[in-house]
Amino acid sequence: MMNQRIRQQDIAKKLGVSINTVSLALKDSGRINEDTKLKVQEVAKALNYIPNSIARSLVQKKTYVIGFILPSITNPIQIETAQNIESKLLANGYNMMLMTSDHDKNYETKALDILLSRQVDGIFLFPTDIQDQRKNQEKIKSIRDANYPIILLSGGNFILPSDSVYMNQYLGAYKATEHLINMGNKDIALIYGGTRNTEKHRGYIAALKESNLEYNPNQVATVQNSSYEQGYRAASQIIKNGSVTGILASGDYLALGALRWCREQGLRVPEDVAIIGFDDLEASRFAEIPLTTITYKVEELTTQATDLLFSLISNQEKLTWIEPRRFEIEPTLVIRESCGFKKRSERLL
Amino acid sequence: MMNQRIRQQDIAKKLGVSINTVSLALKDSGRINEDTKLKVQEVAKALNYIPNSIARSLVQKKTYVIGFILPSITNPIQIETAQNIESKLLANGYNMMLMTSDHDKNYETKALDILLSRQVDGIFLFPTDIQDQRKNQEKIKSIRDANYPIILLSGGNFILPSDSVYMNQYLGAYKATEHLINMGNKDIALIYGGTRNTEKHRGYIAALKESNLEYNPNQVATVQNSSYEQGYRAASQIIKNGSVTGILASGDYLALGALRWCREQGLRVPEDVAIIGFDDLEASRFAEIPLTTITYKVEELTTQATDLLFSLISNQEKLTWIEPRRFEIEPTLVIRESCGFKKRSERLL
DNA sequence: TTGTATGCGTTATCAA
DNA sequence: TTGATAACGCATACAA
């Protein structure tokens, strides 16, 4: 029910000029009389005219809307990424349409179709799952082949159907595991999201292998989402399973949940169990035992991603002929207290 | 650069029928031959036809897009609210356009204009600030008077220009303060967002007054956002100011930051300082001292809000003649350990 | 059951 | 500097 809104026609009629004149005047076009321009703008303001961008989009074939698909809210990093990108888009005159894909399993495809139908000028996609990504691979490829800018916010040691910007999670997991090993741990557990985190899994295994440590499936727990509760629960299972002295969790909330369980059991951290997380959330800095973790460089990632998107948008050449580019961002280790190496000074205000 | 996409015209030409036939067939209209309908749908699928909803919106005067304006990301409750509403909208065939208003101070107005220009079918607005809300009051009123559904997700003891659904924060703060008093605290500090939280401020004062306790401005700290860091910092200031034994924070992260500061100073919680937060985030359940807090009933709020929105959308009567409705949701106290009353059993899995 | 014609509000092209 | 006219892709009223 858009109620009768003011159109260019209305203000044209009021002034006895043509619609075209109004259109040009509102555009602040140079090739129009200053007086009439002012008159038009004045009346427009008086009538509270608001341009209909739907109509404009139809003729210009451009909506200035960018779609953003992300799995869900449990990972605050993804939300932060979305909002960070939103503000960058805004600075360039674009708005964001946000869709979450986790509602049902195959919703990612549907979300893509909706965004295409809405004629968005580009898409950022946080794939739900490497599995699903493979499944949508053809679709994504065809979207890109139609010169439609689509950027993936994930990646790894495999071929992607489109351009991508991502934190190198393999490397992150490798560094984290290596750190646990260096701190003297030999039985290191992994708490992670299964098919959502295959790269982290790979990095974990690679680091173990590098140190000639055995990969023990009993020390790996799969988790539904990256909440405290799941980390708490996973820790309870894993530690009962054996002599684990180190835990790598694929997210900080998982790590903090695990930390809580350990503390409740009277286990000391890091003396009895060392814990390391992922993402460097604020909660980790303020945890009871400040958490050692792996950074997720949101600002760097979103800057790269939006730059890439805008270059694709303004670029005229057929994307088909360009190899998909990938930008990796290298995560770094943030050492706090949960694996040893106390540095109390860090939290000074 | 929308590349040449398939239109109804293209599939009409391919089949030698009229556009109208195609339009009806794709609509699955009853008044069309089954054979041709199937044929059309087949070709549409083969050509990978995706309807142009921009064009459809122009003629139907309906976009099936709802705008959502929220201040920023520091409050995870607002994000959760947005995503919760997004999923409810989706179930009804609507999508959400997300805008954050905190970038510059007066951006809320601009966001409203953008959404109106984009012809969204309705708007949810989380006002940045009561102050700003007053400022935009006329604008919001005029939007509503134009029969444009706009719903505010805040409220209080004052007149609102449009329909609203909100947690009664006055009551929440009252209950929280009362609880602190009941636990024997007489010097109770408030950490809150200033003009963003006037209702909480009022509730705090009312509860003090009810117990004949003096309101002491030195025990009130204003904070930039609801992060751990701000809570940590505020606690350091406030506790140095005097003999505070209880802290009410307007958000759980603030409370947890304050908790951390106290612990680092060797203060026991709740024995030396009792702390209570707001929102009942997951982090509070898993804190080193599980946090007593006030619930924010996201699901209840979003259900009310979307129901109200859809009733406005389908309603044909002039909104001008209807008094703005308001739905208050009553917050409840969740007692954990940070104010006393230990209940260790709660966290069983 | 299908086709034709018109319009949605705007921009763009071409004359005047 | 302005005005008429034709698009944009789709839906709808009406005709056939």
PDB file of C-alpha atoms in Angstrom, chain A residues 6-134:
ATOM      1  CA  ILE A   6       4.370  12.560  -5.234  1.00  0.00           C
ATOM      2  CA  ARG A   7       5.782  11.877  -8.693  1.00  0.00           C
ATOM      3  CA  GLN A   8       7.787  14.016 -11.034  1.00  0.00           C
ATOM      4  CA  GLN A   9       4.589  14.357 -13.027  1.00  0.00           C
ATOM      5  CA  ASP A  10       2.868  16.069 -10.129  1.00  0.00           C
ATOM      6  CA  ILE A  11       5.484  18.690  -9.706  1.00  0.00           C
ATOM      7  CA  ALA A  12       5.680  19.154 -13.489  1.00  0.00           C
ATOM      8  CA  LYS A  13       1.961  19.821 -13.641  1.00  0.00           C
ATOM      9  CA  LYS A  14       2.142  22.229 -10.748  1.00  0.00           C
ATOM     10  CA  LEU A  15       4.765  24.275 -12.559  1.00  0.00           C
ATOM     11  CA  GLY A  16       3.452  23.892 -16.094  1.00  0.00           C
ATOM     12  CA  VAL A  17       6.665  22.317 -17.353  1.00  0.00           C
ATOM     13  CA  SER A  18       7.443  18.941 -18.815  1.00  0.00           C
ATOM     14  CA  ILE A  19       8.436  15.882 -16.852  1.00  0.00           C
ATOM     15  CA  ASN A  20      11.782  15.938 -18.527  1.00  0.00           C
ATOM     16  CA  THR A  21      12.516  19.370 -17.157  1.00  0.00           C
ATOM     17  CA  VAL A  22      11.727  18.157 -13.688  1.00  0.00           C
ATOM     18  CA  SER A  23      13.899  15.111 -14.105  1.00  0.00           C
ATOM     19  CA  LEU A  24      16.835  17.171 -15.256  1.00  0.00           C
ATOM     20  CA  ALA A  25      16.357  19.794 -12.589  1.00  0.00           C
ATOM     21  CA  LEU A  26      16.279  17.233  -9.811  1.00  0.00           C
ATOM     22  CA  LYS A  27      19.428  15.734 -11.226  1.00  0.00           C
ATOM     23  CA  ASP A  28      21.046  19.133 -10.907  1.00  0.00           C
ATOM     24  CA  SER A  29      21.887  18.922 -14.597  1.00  0.00           C
ATOM     25  CA  GLY A  30      24.018  21.675 -16.017  1.00  0.00           C
ATOM     26  CA  ARG A  31      22.056  22.079 -19.221  1.00  0.00           C
ATOM     27  CA  ILE A  32      19.014  23.652 -17.663  1.00  0.00           C
ATOM     28  CA  ASN A  33      18.035  27.171 -16.667  1.00  0.00           C
ATOM     29  CA  GLU A  34      19.096  28.050 -13.156  1.00  0.00           C
ATOM     30  CA  ASP A  35      15.779  29.686 -12.339  1.00  0.00           C
ATOM     31  CA  THR A  36      13.612  26.811 -13.399  1.00  0.00           C
ATOM     32  CA  LYS A  37      15.956  24.420 -11.697  1.00  0.00           C
ATOM     33  CA  LEU A  38      15.578  26.229  -8.412  1.00  0.00           C
ATOM     34  CA  LYS A  39      11.837  26.493  -8.851  1.00  0.00           C
ATOM     35  CA  VAL A  40      11.566  22.780  -9.446  1.00  0.00           C
ATOM     36  CA  GLN A  41      13.729  21.895  -6.498  1.00  0.00           C
ATOM     37  CA  GLU A  42      11.728  24.208  -4.327  1.00  0.00           C
ATOM     38  CA  VAL A  43       8.405  22.670  -5.259  1.00  0.00           C
ATOM     39  CA  ALA A  44       9.887  19.199  -4.899  1.00  0.00           C
ATOM     40  CA  LYS A  45      10.923  19.989  -1.377  1.00  0.00           C
ATOM     41  CA  ALA A  46       7.597  21.598  -0.570  1.00  0.00           C
ATOM     42  CA  LEU A  47       5.657  18.578  -1.771  1.00  0.00           C
ATOM     43  CA  ASN A  48       8.080  16.295   0.010  1.00  0.00           C
ATOM     44  CA  TYR A  49       8.994  14.515  -3.181  1.00  0.00           C
ATOM     45  CA  ILE A  50      10.888  11.248  -2.787  1.00  0.00           C
ATOM     46  CA  PRO A  51      12.242   9.686  -5.966  1.00  0.00           C
ATOM     47  CA  ASN A  52      11.063   6.220  -6.834  1.00  0.00           C
ATOM     48  CA  SER A  53      14.231   4.247  -7.156  1.00  0.00           C
ATOM     49  CA  ILE A  54      12.340   1.217  -8.392  1.00  0.00           C
ATOM     50  CA  ALA A  55      11.400   3.068 -11.556  1.00  0.00           C
ATOM     51  CA  ARG A  56      14.883   4.415 -11.906  1.00  0.00           C
ATOM     52  CA  SER A  57      16.389   0.986 -11.514  1.00  0.00           C
ATOM     53  CA  LEU A  58      14.151  -0.390 -14.226  1.00  0.00           C
ATOM     54  CA  VAL A  59      15.408   1.991 -16.824  1.00  0.00           C
ATOM     55  CA  GLN A  60      18.987   2.248 -15.654  1.00  0.00           C
ATOM     56  CA  LYS A  61      19.379  -1.449 -15.078  1.00  0.00           C
ATOM     57  CA  LYS A  62      21.109  -0.738 -11.841  1.00  0.00           C
ATOM     58  CA  THR A  63      19.737  -0.965  -8.343  1.00  0.00           C
ATOM     59  CA  TYR A  64      22.633   0.126  -6.160  1.00  0.00           C
ATOM     60  CA  VAL A  65      21.819  -2.801  -3.946  1.00  0.00           C
ATOM     61  CA  ILE A  66      24.330  -5.453  -2.985  1.00  0.00           C
ATOM     62  CA  GLY A  67      23.239  -8.796  -1.614  1.00  0.00           C
ATOM     63  CA  PHE A  68      24.923 -10.415   1.342  1.00  0.00           C
ATOM     64  CA  ILE A  69      24.313 -14.029   2.240  1.00  0.00           C
ATOM     65  CA  LEU A  70      25.560 -15.395   5.509  1.00  0.00           C
ATOM     66  CA  PRO A  71      24.816 -18.639   7.290  1.00  0.00           C
ATOM     67  CA  SER A  72      23.532 -17.416  10.624  1.00  0.00           C
ATOM     68  CA  ILE A  73      24.171 -15.317  13.650  1.00  0.00           C
ATOM     69  CA  THR A  74      25.976 -17.682  15.954  1.00  0.00           C
ATOM     70  CA  ASN A  75      29.296 -16.516  14.607  1.00  0.00           C
ATOM     71  CA  PRO A  76      29.638 -12.858  15.547  1.00  0.00           C
ATOM     72  CA  ILE A  77      32.530 -12.452  13.158  1.00  0.00           C
ATOM     73  CA  GLN A  78      30.236 -12.880  10.198  1.00  0.00           C
ATOM     74  CA  ILE A  79      27.845 -10.297  11.537  1.00  0.00           C
ATOM     75  CA  GLU A  80      30.665  -7.895  12.076  1.00  0.00           C
ATOM     76  CA  THR A  81      31.823  -8.545   8.540  1.00  0.00           C
ATOM     77  CA  ALA A  82      28.363  -7.825   7.202  1.00  0.00           C
ATOM     78  CA  GLN A  83      28.013  -4.576   9.071  1.00  0.00           C
ATOM     79  CA  ASN A  84      31.486  -3.520   8.183  1.00  0.00           C
ATOM     80  CA  ILE A  85      30.774  -4.084   4.522  1.00  0.00           C
ATOM     81  CA  GLU A  86      27.423  -2.377   4.812  1.00  0.00           C
ATOM     82  CA  SER A  87      29.049   0.809   5.980  1.00  0.00           C
ATOM     83  CA  LYS A  88      31.586   0.667   3.171  1.00  0.00           C
ATOM     84  CA  LEU A  89      28.853   0.141   0.621  1.00  0.00           C
ATOM     85  CA  LEU A  90      26.909   3.023   2.029  1.00  0.00           C
ATOM     86  CA  ALA A  91      29.859   5.328   1.550  1.00  0.00           C
ATOM     87  CA  ASN A  92      29.640   4.463  -2.128  1.00  0.00           C
ATOM     88  CA  GLY A  93      25.915   4.978  -2.483  1.00  0.00           C
ATOM     89  CA  TYR A  94      24.981   1.323  -2.228  1.00  0.00           C
ATOM     90  CA  ASN A  95      22.665  -0.430   0.172  1.00  0.00           C
ATOM     91  CA  MET A  96      22.730  -3.966   1.388  1.00  0.00           C
ATOM     92  CA  MET A  97      20.149  -6.681   1.278  1.00  0.00           C
ATOM     93  CA  LEU A  98      20.861  -9.191   3.980  1.00  0.00           C
ATOM     94  CA  MET A  99      19.873 -12.821   3.763  1.00  0.00           C
ATOM     95  CA  THR A 100      20.642 -15.658   6.104  1.00  0.00           C
ATOM     96  CA  SER A 101      20.959 -19.078   4.587  1.00  0.00           C
ATOM     97  CA  ASP A 102      20.797 -21.365   7.557  1.00  0.00           C
ATOM     98  CA  HIS A 103      17.064 -21.588   7.864  1.00  0.00           C
ATOM     99  CA  ASP A 104      16.864 -24.709   5.837  1.00  0.00           C
ATOM    100  CA  LYS A 105      19.825 -26.573   4.532  1.00  0.00           C
ATOM    101  CA  ASN A 106      19.503 -25.781   0.845  1.00  0.00           C
ATOM    102  CA  TYR A 107      18.450 -22.234   1.316  1.00  0.00           C
ATOM    103  CA  GLU A 108      21.612 -20.785  -0.087  1.00  0.00           C
ATOM    104  CA  THR A 109      20.491 -21.504  -3.631  1.00  0.00           C
ATOM    105  CA  LYS A 110      17.154 -19.915  -2.988  1.00  0.00           C
ATOM    106  CA  ALA A 111      18.782 -16.846  -1.514  1.00  0.00           C
ATOM    107  CA  LEU A 112      20.903 -16.464  -4.624  1.00  0.00           C
ATOM    108  CA  ASP A 113      17.826 -16.642  -6.823  1.00  0.00           C
ATOM    109  CA  ILE A 114      16.001 -14.075  -4.767  1.00  0.00           C
ATOM    110  CA  LEU A 115      18.908 -11.681  -4.995  1.00  0.00           C
ATOM    111  CA  LEU A 116      19.243 -12.196  -8.714  1.00  0.00           C
ATOM    112  CA  SER A 117      15.548 -11.634  -9.117  1.00  0.00           C
ATOM    113  CA  ARG A 118      15.873  -8.408  -7.209  1.00  0.00           C
ATOM    114  CA  GLN A 119      18.549  -7.361  -9.669  1.00  0.00           C
ATOM    115  CA  VAL A 120      21.183  -6.635  -7.089  1.00  0.00           C
ATOM    116  CA  ASP A 121      24.367  -5.214  -8.555  1.00  0.00           C
ATOM    117  CA  GLY A 122      26.572  -7.713  -6.791  1.00  0.00           C
ATOM    118  CA  ILE A 123      26.672 -10.448  -4.195  1.00  0.00           C
ATOM    119  CA  PHE A 124      28.816 -11.339  -1.235  1.00  0.00           C
ATOM    120  CA  LEU A 125      28.499 -14.953  -0.231  1.00  0.00           C
ATOM    121  CA  PHE A 126      29.605 -16.548   2.995  1.00  0.00           C
ATOM    122  CA  PRO A 127      29.122 -20.190   2.058  1.00  0.00           C
ATOM    123  CA  THR A 128      27.300 -22.245   4.629  1.00  0.00           C
ATOM    124  CA  ASP A 129      29.455 -25.191   4.091  1.00  0.00           C
ATOM    125  CA  ILE A 130      32.181 -26.352   1.771  1.00  0.00           C
ATOM    126  CA  GLN A 131      29.855 -29.149   0.810  1.00  0.00           C
ATOM    127  CA  ASP A 132      27.067 -26.805  -0.172  1.00  0.00           C
ATOM    128  CA  GLN A 133      29.550 -24.608  -1.885  1.00  0.00           C
ATOM    129  CA  ARG A 134      30.580 -27.443  -4.141  1.00  0.00           C
TER     130      ARG A 134
END
